[in-house]
């Protein structure tokens, strides 16, 4: 299959130590564990910056939810017989950094809530991508209990995203009225 003429390369491939789905799963689990803890720290700042009471309350509620999601991840580490450990997630650091920029640049303006919602949705979409993948991999690795825990969190993230969309629409409508 195309490799037939490159025997030395084949040999290198065989000699390199293999990494399997289990390792990728564990790395990704550490990535989202790191991300959730960053989100936990960012949410109170977002709540303070919000102008609308609904949005502020939404961020405060999601902070509590995030603590529960971190607890679930710790349960999954326990199922693996591992101590919970994070792995720096550059993606979430970038998304949170952009959120901080919006907070600095739009503080006290009429666009701040729209900016906060857009940052929060970027966070949610990242999490939805990660949790969807982790749920699938957990199933493939025969970890039904972990898959169920990922699914609980995934549902919360999808619901949060929906609430954010509704807030964005109702705010835009109020402003237009
Ligand atoms: Fe989360």
mmCIF file of C-alpha atoms and ligand atoms in Angstrom:
data_model
loop_
_atom_site.group_PDB
_atom_site.id
_atom_site.type_symbol
_atom_site.label_atom_id
_atom_site.label_comp_id
_atom_site.label_asym_id
_atom_site.label_seq_id
_atom_site.Cartn_x
_atom_site.Cartn_y
_atom_site.Cartn_z
ATOM 1 C CA UNK A 1 0.000 0.000 0.000
ATOM 2 C CA UNK A 2 2.451 2.717 -1.025
ATOM 3 C CA UNK A 3 4.923 1.823 1.702
ATOM 4 C CA UNK A 4 6.258 -1.212 -0.160
ATOM 5 C CA UNK A 5 9.234 0.677 -1.579
ATOM 6 C CA UNK A 6 10.258 2.333 1.653
ATOM 7 C CA UNK A 7 11.398 -0.457 3.933
ATOM 8 C CA UNK A 8 13.702 1.710 6.120
ATOM 9 C CA UNK A 9 10.793 4.048 6.937
ATOM 10 C CA UNK A 10 8.637 1.060 7.842
ATOM 11 C CA UNK A 11 11.356 -0.086 10.201
ATOM 12 C CA UNK A 12 11.520 3.320 11.915
ATOM 13 C CA UNK A 13 7.779 3.186 12.357
ATOM 14 C CA UNK A 14 7.914 -0.148 14.083
ATOM 15 C CA UNK A 15 10.741 0.932 16.367
ATOM 16 C CA UNK A 16 9.085 4.175 17.500
ATOM 17 C CA UNK A 17 7.158 3.533 20.717
ATOM 18 C CA UNK A 18 3.471 3.301 19.958
ATOM 19 C CA UNK A 19 0.823 5.421 21.627
ATOM 20 C CA UNK A 20 -2.728 4.187 21.731
ATOM 21 C CA UNK A 21 -6.202 5.604 22.177
ATOM 22 C CA UNK A 22 -5.942 5.072 25.916
ATOM 23 C CA UNK A 23 -3.039 7.501 26.125
ATOM 24 C CA UNK A 24 -4.801 10.036 23.891
ATOM 25 C CA UNK A 25 -7.904 9.698 26.086
ATOM 26 C CA UNK A 26 -5.912 10.359 29.261
ATOM 27 C CA UNK A 27 -4.130 13.366 27.718
ATOM 28 C CA UNK A 28 -7.454 14.832 26.598
ATOM 29 C CA UNK A 29 -8.965 14.209 30.038
ATOM 30 C CA UNK A 30 -6.094 16.217 31.564
ATOM 31 C CA UNK A 31 -6.642 18.936 28.935
ATOM 32 C CA UNK A 32 -10.323 19.414 29.835
ATOM 33 C CA UNK A 33 -9.542 19.174 33.569
ATOM 34 C CA UNK A 34 -7.088 22.065 33.147
ATOM 35 C CA UNK A 35 -9.624 23.954 30.986
ATOM 36 C CA UNK A 36 -12.486 23.571 33.484
ATOM 37 C CA UNK A 37 -10.360 24.942 36.306
ATOM 38 C CA UNK A 38 -9.441 27.976 34.187
ATOM 39 C CA UNK A 39 -13.130 28.488 33.364
ATOM 40 C CA UNK A 40 -14.015 28.262 37.076
ATOM 41 C CA UNK A 41 -11.639 31.179 37.726
ATOM 42 C CA UNK A 42 -12.860 33.240 34.746
ATOM 43 C CA UNK A 43 -16.627 33.004 35.416
ATOM 44 C CA UNK A 44 -16.787 35.279 38.502
ATOM 45 C CA UNK A 45 -14.948 37.979 36.528
ATOM 46 C CA UNK A 46 -17.430 37.601 33.673
ATOM 47 C CA UNK A 47 -20.337 37.795 36.146
ATOM 48 C CA UNK A 48 -18.952 41.035 37.597
ATOM 49 C CA UNK A 49 -18.547 42.556 34.127
ATOM 50 C CA UNK A 50 -22.111 41.712 33.016
ATOM 51 C CA UNK A 51 -24.674 44.513 32.926
ATOM 52 C CA UNK A 52 -27.864 42.488 32.672
ATOM 53 C CA UNK A 53 -29.028 40.707 35.819
ATOM 54 C CA UNK A 54 -29.991 37.632 33.764
ATOM 55 C CA UNK A 55 -26.531 37.307 32.298
ATOM 56 C CA UNK A 56 -24.860 37.830 35.666
ATOM 57 C CA UNK A 57 -27.086 35.173 37.246
ATOM 58 C CA UNK A 58 -26.383 32.857 34.319
ATOM 59 C CA UNK A 59 -22.620 33.115 34.841
ATOM 60 C CA UNK A 60 -23.013 32.550 38.582
ATOM 61 C CA UNK A 61 -25.157 29.478 37.973
ATOM 62 C CA UNK A 62 -22.686 28.112 35.439
ATOM 63 C CA UNK A 63 -19.863 28.606 37.931
ATOM 64 C CA UNK A 64 -21.619 26.225 40.329
ATOM 65 C CA UNK A 65 -22.252 23.815 37.468
ATOM 66 C CA UNK A 66 -18.577 23.978 36.518
ATOM 67 C CA UNK A 67 -17.586 22.947 40.042
ATOM 68 C CA UNK A 68 -19.819 19.884 39.606
ATOM 69 C CA UNK A 69 -18.196 19.155 36.240
ATOM 70 C CA UNK A 70 -14.749 19.276 37.848
ATOM 71 C CA UNK A 71 -16.007 16.806 40.485
ATOM 72 C CA UNK A 72 -17.147 14.473 37.678
ATOM 73 C CA UNK A 73 -13.722 14.653 36.023
ATOM 74 C CA UNK A 74 -12.142 13.776 39.378
ATOM 75 C CA UNK A 75 -14.465 10.759 39.579
ATOM 76 C CA UNK A 76 -13.201 9.677 36.148
ATOM 77 C CA UNK A 77 -9.559 9.994 37.261
ATOM 78 C CA UNK A 78 -10.528 7.826 40.224
ATOM 79 C CA UNK A 79 -12.066 5.220 37.894
ATOM 80 C CA UNK A 80 -8.709 5.144 36.081
ATOM 81 C CA UNK A 81 -6.919 4.748 39.414
ATOM 82 C CA UNK A 82 -5.153 8.067 38.849
ATOM 83 C CA UNK A 83 -4.605 11.240 40.786
ATOM 84 C CA UNK A 84 -6.355 14.191 39.015
ATOM 85 C CA UNK A 85 -3.824 16.103 36.956
ATOM 86 C CA UNK A 86 -4.193 18.921 34.419
ATOM 87 C CA UNK A 87 -2.281 19.459 31.198
ATOM 88 C CA UNK A 88 -1.910 23.025 29.903
ATOM 89 C CA UNK A 89 -4.653 23.692 27.352
ATOM 90 C CA UNK A 90 -3.509 26.476 25.029
ATOM 91 C CA UNK A 91 -6.906 26.612 23.330
ATOM 92 C CA UNK A 92 -8.791 27.606 26.489
ATOM 93 C CA UNK A 93 -6.053 30.039 27.512
ATOM 94 C CA UNK A 94 -6.478 31.753 24.130
ATOM 95 C CA UNK A 95 -10.272 31.857 24.361
ATOM 96 C CA UNK A 96 -10.131 33.255 27.922
ATOM 97 C CA UNK A 97 -7.494 35.801 26.877
ATOM 98 C CA UNK A 98 -9.774 37.041 24.097
ATOM 99 C CA UNK A 99 -12.575 37.301 26.653
ATOM 100 C CA UNK A 100 -10.348 39.454 28.879
ATOM 101 C CA UNK A 101 -9.603 41.735 25.942
ATOM 102 C CA UNK A 102 -13.314 42.207 25.321
ATOM 103 C CA UNK A 103 -13.860 42.945 29.025
ATOM 104 C CA UNK A 104 -11.073 45.556 28.977
ATOM 105 C CA UNK A 105 -12.046 47.158 25.696
ATOM 106 C CA UNK A 106 -15.834 47.182 26.161
ATOM 107 C CA UNK A 107 -16.132 47.652 29.930
ATOM 108 C CA UNK A 108 -19.203 49.756 30.744
ATOM 109 C CA UNK A 109 -20.274 50.099 27.092
ATOM 110 C CA UNK A 110 -23.617 49.030 25.636
ATOM 111 C CA UNK A 111 -21.855 46.179 23.804
ATOM 112 C CA UNK A 112 -20.294 44.536 26.875
ATOM 113 C CA UNK A 113 -23.013 41.913 27.396
ATOM 114 C CA UNK A 114 -22.981 40.910 23.719
ATOM 115 C CA UNK A 115 -19.200 40.556 23.987
ATOM 116 C CA UNK A 116 -19.445 38.459 27.156
ATOM 117 C CA UNK A 117 -22.019 36.157 25.572
ATOM 118 C CA UNK A 118 -19.797 35.675 22.527
ATOM 119 C CA UNK A 119 -16.809 34.780 24.740
ATOM 120 C CA UNK A 120 -18.892 32.387 26.812
ATOM 121 C CA UNK A 121 -20.205 30.679 23.682
ATOM 122 C CA UNK A 122 -16.652 30.186 22.403
ATOM 123 C CA UNK A 123 -15.859 28.480 25.726
ATOM 124 C CA UNK A 124 -18.980 26.300 25.541
ATOM 125 C CA UNK A 125 -18.283 25.224 21.978
ATOM 126 C CA UNK A 126 -14.752 24.202 22.906
ATOM 127 C CA UNK A 127 -16.097 22.176 25.812
ATOM 128 C CA UNK A 128 -18.839 20.591 23.703
ATOM 129 C CA UNK A 129 -16.195 19.468 21.185
ATOM 130 C CA UNK A 130 -13.989 17.988 23.908
ATOM 131 C CA UNK A 131 -16.755 16.264 25.882
ATOM 132 C CA UNK A 132 -18.267 14.787 22.721
ATOM 133 C CA UNK A 133 -14.910 13.283 21.788
ATOM 134 C CA UNK A 134 -14.192 12.042 25.317
ATOM 135 C CA UNK A 135 -17.616 10.392 25.556
ATOM 136 C CA UNK A 136 -17.024 8.564 22.252
ATOM 137 C CA UNK A 137 -13.534 7.439 23.252
ATOM 138 C CA UNK A 138 -14.706 6.299 26.703
ATOM 139 C CA UNK A 139 -17.294 4.083 24.983
ATOM 140 C CA UNK A 140 -14.686 2.719 22.575
ATOM 141 C CA UNK A 141 -12.407 1.925 25.517
ATOM 142 C CA UNK A 142 -15.222 0.093 27.319
ATOM 143 C CA UNK A 143 -15.549 2.734 30.060
ATOM 144 C CA UNK A 144 -19.331 2.962 30.262
ATOM 145 C CA UNK A 145 -19.339 4.722 33.631
ATOM 146 C CA UNK A 146 -16.959 7.434 32.402
ATOM 147 C CA UNK A 147 -19.002 7.815 29.189
ATOM 148 C CA UNK A 148 -22.146 8.427 31.286
ATOM 149 C CA UNK A 149 -20.344 11.080 33.359
ATOM 150 C CA UNK A 150 -19.092 12.846 30.210
ATOM 151 C CA UNK A 151 -22.625 12.727 28.827
ATOM 152 C CA UNK A 152 -24.069 14.454 31.922
ATOM 153 C CA UNK A 153 -21.589 17.301 31.527
ATOM 154 C CA UNK A 154 -22.072 17.447 27.756
ATOM 155 C CA UNK A 155 -25.821 17.969 28.292
ATOM 156 C CA UNK A 156 -25.134 20.819 30.733
ATOM 157 C CA UNK A 157 -22.784 22.511 28.264
ATOM 158 C CA UNK A 158 -25.309 22.209 25.411
ATOM 159 C CA UNK A 159 -28.026 23.641 27.685
ATOM 160 C CA UNK A 160 -25.755 26.530 28.741
ATOM 161 C CA UNK A 161 -25.020 27.295 25.090
ATOM 162 C CA UNK A 162 -28.759 27.358 24.354
ATOM 163 C CA UNK A 163 -29.413 29.740 27.286
ATOM 164 C CA UNK A 164 -26.625 32.035 26.041
ATOM 165 C CA UNK A 165 -28.189 32.126 22.571
ATOM 166 C CA UNK A 166 -31.554 33.021 24.104
ATOM 167 C CA UNK A 167 -29.979 35.780 26.204
ATOM 168 C CA UNK A 168 -28.228 37.179 23.139
ATOM 169 C CA UNK A 169 -31.481 37.239 21.176
ATOM 170 C CA UNK A 170 -33.586 38.770 23.948
ATOM 171 C CA UNK A 171 -30.976 41.462 24.579
ATOM 172 C CA UNK A 172 -30.748 42.324 20.901
ATOM 173 C CA UNK A 173 -34.548 42.515 20.736
ATOM 174 C CA UNK A 174 -34.724 44.760 23.807
ATOM 175 C CA UNK A 175 -32.148 47.097 22.324
ATOM 176 C CA UNK A 176 -33.990 47.218 19.009
ATOM 177 C CA UNK A 177 -37.327 48.015 20.718
HETATM 178 FE FE1 LIG B 1 -17.643 23.085 31.680
#
